[in-house]
Coordinates of N, CA and C in Angstrom, one line a residue:
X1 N 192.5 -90.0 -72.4 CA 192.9 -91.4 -72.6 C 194.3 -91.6 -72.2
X2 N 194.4 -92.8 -72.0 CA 196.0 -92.9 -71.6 C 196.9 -92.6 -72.0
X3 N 196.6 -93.3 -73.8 CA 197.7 -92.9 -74.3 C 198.0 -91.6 -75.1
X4 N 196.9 -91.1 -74.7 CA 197.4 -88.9 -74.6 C 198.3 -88.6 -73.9
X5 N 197.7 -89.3 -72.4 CA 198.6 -88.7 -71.4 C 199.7 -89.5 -71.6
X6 N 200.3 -90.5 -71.6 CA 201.6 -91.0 -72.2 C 202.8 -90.1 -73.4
X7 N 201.6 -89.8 -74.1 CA 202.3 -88.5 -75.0 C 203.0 -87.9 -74.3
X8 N 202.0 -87.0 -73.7 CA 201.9 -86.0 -73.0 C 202.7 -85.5 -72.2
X9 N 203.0 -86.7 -71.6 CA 204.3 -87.0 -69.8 C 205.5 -86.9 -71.1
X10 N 206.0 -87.8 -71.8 CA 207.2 -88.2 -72.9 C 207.5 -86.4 -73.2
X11 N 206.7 -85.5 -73.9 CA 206.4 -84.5 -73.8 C 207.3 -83.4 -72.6
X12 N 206.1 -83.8 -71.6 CA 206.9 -82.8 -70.3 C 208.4 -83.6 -69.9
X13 N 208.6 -84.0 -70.1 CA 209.5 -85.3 -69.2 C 211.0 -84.9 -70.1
X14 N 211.1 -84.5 -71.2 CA 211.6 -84.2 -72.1 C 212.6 -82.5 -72.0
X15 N 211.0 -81.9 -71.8 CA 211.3 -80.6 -71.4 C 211.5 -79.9 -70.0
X16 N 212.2 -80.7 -69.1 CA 212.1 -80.4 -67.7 C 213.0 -79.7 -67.2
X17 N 213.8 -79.5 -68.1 CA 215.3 -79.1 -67.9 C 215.3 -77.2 -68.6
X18 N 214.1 -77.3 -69.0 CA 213.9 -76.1 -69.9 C 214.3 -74.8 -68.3
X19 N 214.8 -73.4 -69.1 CA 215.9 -72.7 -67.9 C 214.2 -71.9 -67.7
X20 N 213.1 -71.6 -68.1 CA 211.7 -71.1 -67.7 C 211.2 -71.8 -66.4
X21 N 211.3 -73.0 -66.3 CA 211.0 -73.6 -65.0 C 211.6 -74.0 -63.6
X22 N 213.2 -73.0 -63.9 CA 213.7 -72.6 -62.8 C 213.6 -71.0 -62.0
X23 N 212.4 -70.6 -62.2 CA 211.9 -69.4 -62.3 C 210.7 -69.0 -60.9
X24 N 210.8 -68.6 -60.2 CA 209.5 -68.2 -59.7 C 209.2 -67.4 -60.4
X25 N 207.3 -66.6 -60.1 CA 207.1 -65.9 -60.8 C 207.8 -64.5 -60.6
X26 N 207.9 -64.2 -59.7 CA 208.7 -62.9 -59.3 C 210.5 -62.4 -59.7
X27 N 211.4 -63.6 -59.9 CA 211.9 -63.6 -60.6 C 211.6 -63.5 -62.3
X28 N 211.1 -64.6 -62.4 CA 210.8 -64.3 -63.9 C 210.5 -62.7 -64.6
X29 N 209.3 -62.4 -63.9 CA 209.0 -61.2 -64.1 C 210.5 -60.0 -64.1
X30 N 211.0 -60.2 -63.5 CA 212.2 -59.4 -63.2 C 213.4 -59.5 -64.1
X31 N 213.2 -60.6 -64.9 CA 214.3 -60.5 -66.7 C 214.0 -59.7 -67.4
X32 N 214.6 -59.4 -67.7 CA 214.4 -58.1 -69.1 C 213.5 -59.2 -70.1
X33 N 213.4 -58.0 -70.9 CA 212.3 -58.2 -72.1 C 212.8 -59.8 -72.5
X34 N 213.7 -59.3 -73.2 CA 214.5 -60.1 -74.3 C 214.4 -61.4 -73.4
X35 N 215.2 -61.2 -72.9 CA 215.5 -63.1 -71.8 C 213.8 -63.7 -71.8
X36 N 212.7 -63.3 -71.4 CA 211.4 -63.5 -70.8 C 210.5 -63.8 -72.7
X37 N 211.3 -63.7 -73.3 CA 210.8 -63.8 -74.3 C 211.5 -65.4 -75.0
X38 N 212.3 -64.5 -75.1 CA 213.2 -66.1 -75.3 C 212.8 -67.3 -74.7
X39 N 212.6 -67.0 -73.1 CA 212.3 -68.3 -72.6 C 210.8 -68.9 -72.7
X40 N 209.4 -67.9 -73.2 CA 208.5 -68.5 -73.8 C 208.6 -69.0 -74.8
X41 N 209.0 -68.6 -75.9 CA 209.3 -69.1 -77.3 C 209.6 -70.5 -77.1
X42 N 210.4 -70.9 -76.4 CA 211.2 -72.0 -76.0 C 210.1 -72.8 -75.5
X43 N 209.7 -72.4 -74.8 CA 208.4 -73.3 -74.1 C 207.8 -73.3 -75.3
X44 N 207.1 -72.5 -76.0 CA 206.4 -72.8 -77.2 C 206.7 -74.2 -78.1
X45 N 207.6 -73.5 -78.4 CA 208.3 -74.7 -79.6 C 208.7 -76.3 -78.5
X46 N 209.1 -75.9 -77.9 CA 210.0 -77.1 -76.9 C 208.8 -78.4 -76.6
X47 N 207.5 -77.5 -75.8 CA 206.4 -78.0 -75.4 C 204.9 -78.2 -75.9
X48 N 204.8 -76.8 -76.2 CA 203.2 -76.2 -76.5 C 202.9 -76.6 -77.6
X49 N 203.6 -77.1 -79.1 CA 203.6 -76.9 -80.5 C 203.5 -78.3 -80.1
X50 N 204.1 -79.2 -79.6 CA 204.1 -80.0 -79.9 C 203.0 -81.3 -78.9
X51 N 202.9 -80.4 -77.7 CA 201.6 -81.3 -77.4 C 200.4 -80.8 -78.1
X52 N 200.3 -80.0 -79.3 CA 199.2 -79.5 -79.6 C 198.3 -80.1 -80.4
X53 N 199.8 -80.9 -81.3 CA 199.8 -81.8 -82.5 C 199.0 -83.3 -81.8
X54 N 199.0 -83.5 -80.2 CA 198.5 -84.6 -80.0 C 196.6 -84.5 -80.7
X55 N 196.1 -85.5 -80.7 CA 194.9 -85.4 -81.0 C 194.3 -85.6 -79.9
X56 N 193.6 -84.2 -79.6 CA 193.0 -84.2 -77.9 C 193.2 -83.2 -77.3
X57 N 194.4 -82.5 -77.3 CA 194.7 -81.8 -76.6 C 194.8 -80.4 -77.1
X58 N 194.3 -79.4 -76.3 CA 194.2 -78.4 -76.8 C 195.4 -77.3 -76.3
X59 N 195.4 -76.2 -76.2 CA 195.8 -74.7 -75.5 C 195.1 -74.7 -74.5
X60 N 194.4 -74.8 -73.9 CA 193.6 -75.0 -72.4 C 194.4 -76.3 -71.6
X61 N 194.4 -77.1 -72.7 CA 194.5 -78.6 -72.0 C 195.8 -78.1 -71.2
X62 N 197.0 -78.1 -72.7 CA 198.5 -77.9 -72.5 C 198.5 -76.8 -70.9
X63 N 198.0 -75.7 -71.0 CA 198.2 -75.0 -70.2 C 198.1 -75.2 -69.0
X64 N 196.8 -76.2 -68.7 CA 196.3 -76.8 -67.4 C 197.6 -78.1 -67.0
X65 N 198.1 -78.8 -67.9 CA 198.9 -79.8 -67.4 C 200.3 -78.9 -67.1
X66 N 200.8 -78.1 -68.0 CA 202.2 -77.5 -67.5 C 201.6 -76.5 -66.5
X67 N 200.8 -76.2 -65.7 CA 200.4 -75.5 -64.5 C 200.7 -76.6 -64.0
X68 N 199.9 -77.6 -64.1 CA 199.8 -79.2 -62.8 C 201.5 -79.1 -62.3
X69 N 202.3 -79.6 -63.3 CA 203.6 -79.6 -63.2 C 204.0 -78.4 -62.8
X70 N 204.0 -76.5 -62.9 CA 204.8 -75.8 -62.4 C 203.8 -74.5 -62.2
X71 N 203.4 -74.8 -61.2 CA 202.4 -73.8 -61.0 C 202.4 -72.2 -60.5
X72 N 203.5 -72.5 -60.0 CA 204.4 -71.5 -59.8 C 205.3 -70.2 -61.1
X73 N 204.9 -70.8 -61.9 CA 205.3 -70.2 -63.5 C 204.0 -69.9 -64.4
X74 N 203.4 -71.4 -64.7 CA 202.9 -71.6 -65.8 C 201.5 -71.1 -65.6
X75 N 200.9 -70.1 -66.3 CA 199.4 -70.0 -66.4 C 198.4 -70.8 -67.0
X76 N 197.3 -70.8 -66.6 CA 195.8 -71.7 -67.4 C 195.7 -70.5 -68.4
X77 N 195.6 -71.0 -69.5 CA 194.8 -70.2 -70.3 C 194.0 -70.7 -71.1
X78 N 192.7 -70.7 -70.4 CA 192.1 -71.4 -70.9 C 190.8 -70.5 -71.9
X79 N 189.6 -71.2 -72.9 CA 189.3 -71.0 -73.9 C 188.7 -69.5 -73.8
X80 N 187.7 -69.2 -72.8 CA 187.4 -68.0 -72.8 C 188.4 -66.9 -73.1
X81 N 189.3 -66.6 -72.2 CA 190.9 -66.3 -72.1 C 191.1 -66.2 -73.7
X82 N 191.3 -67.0 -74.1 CA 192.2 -67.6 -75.8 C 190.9 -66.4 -76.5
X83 N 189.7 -66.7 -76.6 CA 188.5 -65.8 -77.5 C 189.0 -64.3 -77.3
X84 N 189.1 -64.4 -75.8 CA 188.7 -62.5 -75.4 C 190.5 -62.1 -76.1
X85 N 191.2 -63.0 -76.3 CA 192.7 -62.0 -76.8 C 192.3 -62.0 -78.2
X86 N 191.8 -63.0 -79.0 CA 192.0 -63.2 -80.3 C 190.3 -62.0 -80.9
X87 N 190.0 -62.1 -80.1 CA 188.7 -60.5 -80.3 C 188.9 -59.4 -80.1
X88 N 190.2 -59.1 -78.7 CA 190.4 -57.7 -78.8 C 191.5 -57.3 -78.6
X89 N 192.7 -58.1 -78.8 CA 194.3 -58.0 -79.0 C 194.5 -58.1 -80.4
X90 N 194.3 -59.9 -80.6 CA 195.0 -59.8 -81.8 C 193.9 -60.8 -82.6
X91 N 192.8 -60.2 -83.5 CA 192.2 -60.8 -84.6 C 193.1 -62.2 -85.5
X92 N 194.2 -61.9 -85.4 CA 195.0 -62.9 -86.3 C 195.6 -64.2 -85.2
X93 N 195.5 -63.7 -84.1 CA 195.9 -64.7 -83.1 C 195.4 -66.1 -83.8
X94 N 197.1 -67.4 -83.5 CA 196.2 -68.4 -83.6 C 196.8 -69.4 -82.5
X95 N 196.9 -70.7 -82.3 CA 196.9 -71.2 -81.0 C 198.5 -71.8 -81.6
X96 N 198.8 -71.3 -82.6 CA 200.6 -71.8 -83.4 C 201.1 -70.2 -82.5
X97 N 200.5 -69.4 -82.3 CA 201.6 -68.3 -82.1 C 201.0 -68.2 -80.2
X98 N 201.3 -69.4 -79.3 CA 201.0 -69.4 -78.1 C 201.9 -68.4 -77.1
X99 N 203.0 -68.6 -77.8 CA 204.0 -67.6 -76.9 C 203.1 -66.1 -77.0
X100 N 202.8 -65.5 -78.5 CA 202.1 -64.0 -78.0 C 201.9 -63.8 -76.7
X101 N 200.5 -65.4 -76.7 CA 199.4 -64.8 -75.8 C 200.3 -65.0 -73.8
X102 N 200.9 -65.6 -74.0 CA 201.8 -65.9 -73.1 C 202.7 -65.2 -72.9
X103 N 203.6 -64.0 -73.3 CA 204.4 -63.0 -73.2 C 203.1 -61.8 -72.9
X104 N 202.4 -61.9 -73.5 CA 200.8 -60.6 -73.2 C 201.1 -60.9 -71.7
X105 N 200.5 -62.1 -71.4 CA 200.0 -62.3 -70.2 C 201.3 -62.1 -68.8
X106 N 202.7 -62.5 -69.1 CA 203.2 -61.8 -68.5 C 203.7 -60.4 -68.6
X107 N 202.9 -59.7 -69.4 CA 203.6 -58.4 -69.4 C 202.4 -57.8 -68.9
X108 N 201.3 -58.2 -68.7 CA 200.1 -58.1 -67.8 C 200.2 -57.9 -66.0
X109 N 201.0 -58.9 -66.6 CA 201.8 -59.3 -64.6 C 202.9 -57.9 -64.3
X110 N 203.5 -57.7 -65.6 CA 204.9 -56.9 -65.0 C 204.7 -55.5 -64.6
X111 N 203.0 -55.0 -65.3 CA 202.6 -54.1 -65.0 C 202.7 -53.7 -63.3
X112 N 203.5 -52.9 -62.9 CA 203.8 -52.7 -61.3 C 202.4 -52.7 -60.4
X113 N 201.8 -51.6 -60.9 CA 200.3 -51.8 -60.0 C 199.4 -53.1 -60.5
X114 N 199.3 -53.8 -61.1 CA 199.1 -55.0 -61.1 C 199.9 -56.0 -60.2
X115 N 201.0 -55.8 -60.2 CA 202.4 -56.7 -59.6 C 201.7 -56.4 -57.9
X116 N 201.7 -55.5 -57.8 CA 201.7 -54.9 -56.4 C 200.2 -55.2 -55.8
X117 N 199.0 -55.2 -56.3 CA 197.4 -55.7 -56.4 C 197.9 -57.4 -56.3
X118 N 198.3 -58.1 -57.0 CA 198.2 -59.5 -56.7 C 199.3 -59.3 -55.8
X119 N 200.1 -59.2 -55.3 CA 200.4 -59.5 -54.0 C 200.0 -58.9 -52.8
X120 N 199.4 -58.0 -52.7 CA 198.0 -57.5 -51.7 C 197.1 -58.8 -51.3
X121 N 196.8 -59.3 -53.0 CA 195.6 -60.5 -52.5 C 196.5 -61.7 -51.9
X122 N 197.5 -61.8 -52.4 CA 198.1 -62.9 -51.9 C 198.5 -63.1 -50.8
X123 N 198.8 -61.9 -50.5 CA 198.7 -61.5 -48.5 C 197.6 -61.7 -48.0
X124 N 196.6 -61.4 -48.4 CA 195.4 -61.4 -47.3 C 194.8 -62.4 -47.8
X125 N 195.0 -63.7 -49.0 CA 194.9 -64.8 -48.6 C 195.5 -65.7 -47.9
X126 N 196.6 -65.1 -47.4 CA 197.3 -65.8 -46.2 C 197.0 -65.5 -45.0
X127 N 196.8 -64.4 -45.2 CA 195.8 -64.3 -43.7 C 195.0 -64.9 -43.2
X128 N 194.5 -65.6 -44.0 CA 193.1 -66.1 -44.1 C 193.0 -67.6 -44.3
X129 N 194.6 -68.2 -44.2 CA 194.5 -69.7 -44.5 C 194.4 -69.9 -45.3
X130 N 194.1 -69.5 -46.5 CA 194.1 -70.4 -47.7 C 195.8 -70.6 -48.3
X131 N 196.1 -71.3 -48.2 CA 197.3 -71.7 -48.2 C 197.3 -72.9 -49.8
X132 N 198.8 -72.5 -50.6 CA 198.6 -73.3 -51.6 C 198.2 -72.7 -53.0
X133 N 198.0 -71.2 -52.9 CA 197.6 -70.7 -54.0 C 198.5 -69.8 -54.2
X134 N 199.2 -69.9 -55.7 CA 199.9 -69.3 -56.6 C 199.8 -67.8 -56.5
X135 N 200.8 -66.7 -56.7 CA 200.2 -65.5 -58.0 C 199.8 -65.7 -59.2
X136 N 200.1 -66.9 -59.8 CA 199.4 -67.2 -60.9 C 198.3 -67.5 -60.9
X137 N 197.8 -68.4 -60.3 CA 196.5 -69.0 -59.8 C 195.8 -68.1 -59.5
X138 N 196.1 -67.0 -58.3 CA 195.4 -66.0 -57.9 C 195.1 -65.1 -59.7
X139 N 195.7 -64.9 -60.0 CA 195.5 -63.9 -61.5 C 194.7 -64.5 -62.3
X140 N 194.8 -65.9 -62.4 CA 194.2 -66.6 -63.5 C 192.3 -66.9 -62.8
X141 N 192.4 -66.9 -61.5 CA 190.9 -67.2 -60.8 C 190.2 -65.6 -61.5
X142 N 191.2 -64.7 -60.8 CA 190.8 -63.4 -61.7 C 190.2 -63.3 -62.8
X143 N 190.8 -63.7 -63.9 CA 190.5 -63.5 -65.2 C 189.4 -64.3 -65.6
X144 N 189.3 -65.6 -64.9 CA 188.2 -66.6 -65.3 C 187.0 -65.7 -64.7
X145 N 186.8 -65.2 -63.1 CA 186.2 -64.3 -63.0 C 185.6 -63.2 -63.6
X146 N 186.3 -62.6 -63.9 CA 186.2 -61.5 -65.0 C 185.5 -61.9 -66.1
X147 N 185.9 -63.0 -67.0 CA 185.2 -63.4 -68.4 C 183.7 -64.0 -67.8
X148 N 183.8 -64.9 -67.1 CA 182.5 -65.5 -66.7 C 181.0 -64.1 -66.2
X149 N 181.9 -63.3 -65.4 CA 181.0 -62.4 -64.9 C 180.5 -61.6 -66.3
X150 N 181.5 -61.5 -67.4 CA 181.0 -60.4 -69.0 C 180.0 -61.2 -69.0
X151 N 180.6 -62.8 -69.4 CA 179.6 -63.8 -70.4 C 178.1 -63.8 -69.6
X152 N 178.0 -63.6 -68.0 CA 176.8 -63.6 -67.6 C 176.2 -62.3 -67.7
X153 N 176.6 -61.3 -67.2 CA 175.6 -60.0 -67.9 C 175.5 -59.9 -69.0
X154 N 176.2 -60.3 -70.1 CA 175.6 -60.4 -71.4 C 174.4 -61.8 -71.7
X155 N 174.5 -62.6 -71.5 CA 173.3 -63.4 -71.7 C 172.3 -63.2 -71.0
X156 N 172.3 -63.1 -69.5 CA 171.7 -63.3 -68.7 C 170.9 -61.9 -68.2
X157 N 171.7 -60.8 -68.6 CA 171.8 -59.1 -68.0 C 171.4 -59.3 -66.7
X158 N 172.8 -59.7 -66.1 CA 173.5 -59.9 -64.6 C 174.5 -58.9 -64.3
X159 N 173.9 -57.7 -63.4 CA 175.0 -56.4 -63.6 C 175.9 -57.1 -62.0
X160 N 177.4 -57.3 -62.3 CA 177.8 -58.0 -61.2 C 178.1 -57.3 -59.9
X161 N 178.1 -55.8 -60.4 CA 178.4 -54.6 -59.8 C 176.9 -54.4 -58.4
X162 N 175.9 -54.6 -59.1 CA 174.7 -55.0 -57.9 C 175.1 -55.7 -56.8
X163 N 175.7 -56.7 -57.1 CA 175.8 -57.3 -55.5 C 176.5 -57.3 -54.6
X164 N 176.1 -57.1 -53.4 CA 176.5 -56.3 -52.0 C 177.4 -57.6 -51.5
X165 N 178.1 -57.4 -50.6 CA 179.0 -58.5 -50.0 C 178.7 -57.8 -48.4

């Protein structure tokens, strides 16, 4: 509705100035703990808490719109994602303590052989012309991947590992 997104903008428009969205991801990654923490919290409280409170908007939503805006930083985390942490990270997880799952997720990233795997793909999606797509994006298609492919061998017993390319 509009006047969500009116929120919403008032919202981002507000927090633009925030020092997380002067970041690529590869710098970011490269702050020590403490800084990279600090500057989610901040996004938390600054942004996340408070478009949450809109009626309508969720932790998927929030996450999808501050990607739109910094896609280069900001991950989708969307609901699958949000289940599979709060099932096998943290049972108490709730969508007030967003920074967790958002400090998890870059420290997911900071992991080196990870770090080094998404920029492999990200090279040989350049190779290949696809042009326009994030390390985040690339990680986050991953993960949607990943959850969709459980959710279908489990309902469906779709072993994803069968199919030949």
């Amino acid at each position: 509705k509009k006047d969500v997104l009116l929120k919403c903008k008032e919202i981002t428009e507000r927090a633009k100035n925030l020092d997380l969205f002067k970041y690529n991801l590869e710098q970011f990654l490269d702050l020590g703990v403490k800084d990279r923490n600090e500057l989610i919290e901040e996004l938390n409280e600054s942004v996340i808490q408070k478009m949450l409170k809109i009626n309508g908007i969720s932790l998927s939503t929030t996450t999808k719109i501050l990607h739109t805006l910094y896609p280069k930083i900001i991950p989708m985390i969307d609901n699958p994602l949000q289940d599979k942490y709060k099932k096998i990270i943290s049972k108490s997880w709730t969508k007030k303590q967003a920074d967790e799952i958002l400090t998890d997720f870059y420290n997911n990233l900071k992991i080196e052989s990870n770090r080094k795997n998404l920029n492999i793909i990200l090279d040989e999606i350049s190779r290949n012309n696809l042009i326009n797509l994030s390390r985040i994006r690339i990680f986050d298609i991953l993960w949607w991947s990943y959850l969709k492919a459980e959710k279908l061998r489990k309902k469906h017993r779709i072993n994803w590992n069968t199919i030949r390319y």
